[in-house]
Amino acid sequence: QVHVVESGGGLVQPGGSLRLSCAASTSIFSFLRMGWYRQAPGKQRELVAGTSSGGGTNYADSVKGRFTISRDNAKNTVYLQMNSLKPEDTAVYYCNVVPPSGSPPDYWGQGTQVTVSS
């Protein structure tokens, strides 16, 4: 069983920055993948950014050049640095982790609210 806890959300003005953190209850060194998703009211959950165990990253087109995903294996934490925030980035942001084996195949955090508004 892996527990995942997000933090760092809040209210920020357009153009501002936030850094989200996702802390796992166990070592993430061998995790196959860790990712950030978001869900806005009335919309489906969508992938924002992901990082694989090999170090590769991928981003949604809407956040490329503004968001950066990174991981600190020593702290069992993955981060999402969000710059140049826009009102359309407003959503609940969720962390998803994929351990190398076991059931269930992945785990989700409870989510953290990000609101971009003046």
mmCIF file of C-alpha atoms in Angstrom:
data_model
loop_
_atom_site.group_PDB
_atom_site.id
_atom_site.type_symbol
_atom_site.label_atom_id
_atom_site.label_comp_id
_atom_site.label_asym_id
_atom_site.label_seq_id
_atom_site.Cartn_x
_atom_site.Cartn_y
_atom_site.Cartn_z
ATOM 1 C CA GLN A 1 0.000 0.000 0.000
ATOM 2 C CA VAL A 2 1.319 3.419 -0.970
ATOM 3 C CA HIS A 3 -0.008 6.648 0.464
ATOM 4 C CA VAL A 4 0.304 9.762 -1.650
ATOM 5 C CA VAL A 5 -0.202 13.275 -0.307
ATOM 6 C CA GLU A 6 -0.256 16.447 -2.383
ATOM 7 C CA SER A 7 0.408 19.933 -1.070
ATOM 8 C CA GLY A 8 1.196 23.425 -2.292
ATOM 9 C CA GLY A 9 -2.063 24.458 -3.882
ATOM 10 C CA GLY A 10 -3.721 27.790 -3.282
ATOM 11 C CA LEU A 11 -4.945 31.032 -4.776
ATOM 12 C CA VAL A 12 -2.606 32.892 -7.107
ATOM 13 C CA GLN A 13 -2.980 35.789 -9.504
ATOM 14 C CA PRO A 14 -2.590 35.312 -13.250
ATOM 15 C CA GLY A 15 1.073 35.275 -14.162
ATOM 16 C CA GLY A 16 2.058 33.957 -10.759
ATOM 17 C CA SER A 17 3.757 30.735 -9.723
ATOM 18 C CA LEU A 18 3.112 27.788 -7.449
ATOM 19 C CA ARG A 19 5.013 24.630 -6.659
ATOM 20 C CA LEU A 20 3.059 21.491 -5.917
ATOM 21 C CA SER A 21 4.566 18.618 -3.966
ATOM 22 C CA CYS A 22 3.577 14.966 -3.949
ATOM 23 C CA ALA A 23 5.027 12.915 -1.135
ATOM 24 C CA ALA A 24 4.868 9.119 -1.220
ATOM 25 C CA SER A 25 4.953 6.909 1.857
ATOM 26 C CA THR A 26 7.601 4.636 0.370
ATOM 27 C CA SER A 27 10.676 4.886 -1.791
ATOM 28 C CA ILE A 28 9.907 6.161 -5.278
ATOM 29 C CA PHE A 29 13.269 5.131 -6.705
ATOM 30 C CA SER A 30 11.840 2.170 -8.584
ATOM 31 C CA PHE A 31 8.453 3.654 -9.414
ATOM 32 C CA LEU A 32 7.704 3.200 -13.076
ATOM 33 C CA ARG A 33 5.984 6.518 -13.438
ATOM 34 C CA MET A 34 4.795 9.514 -11.458
ATOM 35 C CA GLY A 35 2.459 12.093 -12.850
ATOM 36 C CA TRP A 36 0.301 15.111 -12.198
ATOM 37 C CA TYR A 37 -3.277 15.266 -13.437
ATOM 38 C CA ARG A 38 -5.909 17.946 -13.057
ATOM 39 C CA GLN A 39 -9.662 18.152 -13.157
ATOM 40 C CA ALA A 40 -11.594 21.357 -13.619
ATOM 41 C CA PRO A 41 -15.318 21.609 -12.789
ATOM 42 C CA GLY A 42 -17.395 19.898 -15.448
ATOM 43 C CA LYS A 43 -14.369 18.516 -17.241
ATOM 44 C CA GLN A 44 -12.604 15.185 -17.392
ATOM 45 C CA ARG A 45 -9.380 14.564 -15.542
ATOM 46 C CA GLU A 46 -6.406 15.200 -17.804
ATOM 47 C CA LEU A 47 -2.702 14.513 -17.712
ATOM 48 C CA VAL A 48 -0.619 17.603 -16.995
ATOM 49 C CA ALA A 49 2.886 16.168 -16.713
ATOM 50 C CA GLY A 50 4.576 12.838 -16.128
ATOM 51 C CA THR A 51 8.009 11.461 -15.396
ATOM 52 C CA SER A 52 9.235 7.910 -15.853
ATOM 53 C CA SER A 53 11.829 5.904 -13.972
ATOM 54 C CA GLY A 54 14.232 6.429 -16.862
ATOM 55 C CA GLY A 55 14.032 10.179 -16.429
ATOM 56 C CA GLY A 56 11.841 10.959 -19.388
ATOM 57 C CA THR A 57 9.137 13.586 -19.056
ATOM 58 C CA ASN A 58 6.051 14.540 -20.997
ATOM 59 C CA TYR A 59 3.671 17.466 -20.772
ATOM 60 C CA ALA A 60 0.253 18.493 -21.966
ATOM 61 C CA ASP A 61 0.538 20.967 -24.823
ATOM 62 C CA SER A 62 -1.300 23.571 -22.769
ATOM 63 C CA VAL A 63 1.434 23.678 -20.108
ATOM 64 C CA LYS A 64 4.614 23.161 -22.141
ATOM 65 C CA GLY A 65 7.160 25.855 -21.401
ATOM 66 C CA ARG A 66 5.334 26.902 -18.223
ATOM 67 C CA PHE A 67 5.273 23.809 -16.006
ATOM 68 C CA THR A 68 8.164 21.585 -14.973
ATOM 69 C CA ILE A 69 7.933 18.189 -13.306
ATOM 70 C CA SER A 70 10.810 16.889 -11.222
ATOM 71 C CA ARG A 71 11.450 14.203 -8.644
ATOM 72 C CA ASP A 72 13.632 13.924 -5.576
ATOM 73 C CA ASN A 73 14.153 10.242 -4.859
ATOM 74 C CA ALA A 74 15.851 10.979 -1.540
ATOM 75 C CA LYS A 75 12.705 12.726 -0.314
ATOM 76 C CA ASN A 76 10.254 10.359 -2.043
ATOM 77 C CA THR A 77 8.686 13.424 -3.587
ATOM 78 C CA VAL A 78 7.703 14.634 -7.035
ATOM 79 C CA TYR A 79 7.170 18.305 -7.742
ATOM 80 C CA LEU A 80 5.275 20.374 -10.252
ATOM 81 C CA GLN A 81 6.643 23.879 -10.716
ATOM 82 C CA MET A 82 3.964 26.004 -12.325
ATOM 83 C CA ASN A 83 4.897 29.397 -13.770
ATOM 84 C CA SER A 84 2.971 31.973 -15.772
ATOM 85 C CA LEU A 85 -0.273 30.626 -14.423
ATOM 86 C CA LYS A 86 -3.487 31.333 -16.284
ATOM 87 C CA PRO A 87 -7.117 31.264 -15.129
ATOM 88 C CA GLU A 88 -7.633 28.157 -17.248
ATOM 89 C CA ASP A 89 -5.108 26.333 -15.048
ATOM 90 C CA THR A 90 -7.654 26.448 -12.233
ATOM 91 C CA ALA A 91 -8.424 22.882 -11.189
ATOM 92 C CA VAL A 92 -7.894 20.237 -8.556
ATOM 93 C CA TYR A 93 -4.457 18.755 -9.141
ATOM 94 C CA TYR A 94 -3.874 15.088 -8.399
ATOM 95 C CA CYS A 95 -0.707 13.066 -8.102
ATOM 96 C CA ASN A 96 -0.585 9.550 -9.539
ATOM 97 C CA VAL A 97 2.172 7.020 -8.918
ATOM 98 C CA VAL A 98 2.828 3.652 -10.549
ATOM 99 C CA PRO A 99 4.888 1.246 -8.433
ATOM 100 C CA PRO A 100 6.943 -1.456 -10.189
ATOM 101 C CA SER A 101 4.593 -4.234 -9.128
ATOM 102 C CA GLY A 102 1.660 -5.169 -6.946
ATOM 103 C CA SER A 103 -2.007 -4.397 -6.783
ATOM 104 C CA PRO A 104 -3.549 -1.968 -7.315
ATOM 105 C CA PRO A 105 -1.429 -0.935 -10.273
ATOM 106 C CA ASP A 106 -1.371 2.731 -9.280
ATOM 107 C CA TYR A 107 -2.268 5.137 -6.487
ATOM 108 C CA TRP A 108 -3.846 8.592 -6.334
ATOM 109 C CA GLY A 109 -3.606 11.380 -3.840
ATOM 110 C CA GLN A 110 -6.569 13.330 -2.513
ATOM 111 C CA GLY A 111 -5.871 16.346 -4.679
ATOM 112 C CA THR A 112 -4.946 19.969 -4.044
ATOM 113 C CA GLN A 113 -6.902 22.967 -5.309
ATOM 114 C CA VAL A 114 -5.210 25.513 -7.534
ATOM 115 C CA THR A 115 -7.151 28.687 -8.257
ATOM 116 C CA VAL A 116 -5.808 31.330 -10.625
ATOM 117 C CA SER A 117 -7.774 34.516 -10.303
ATOM 118 C CA SER A 118 -7.316 38.245 -9.884
#
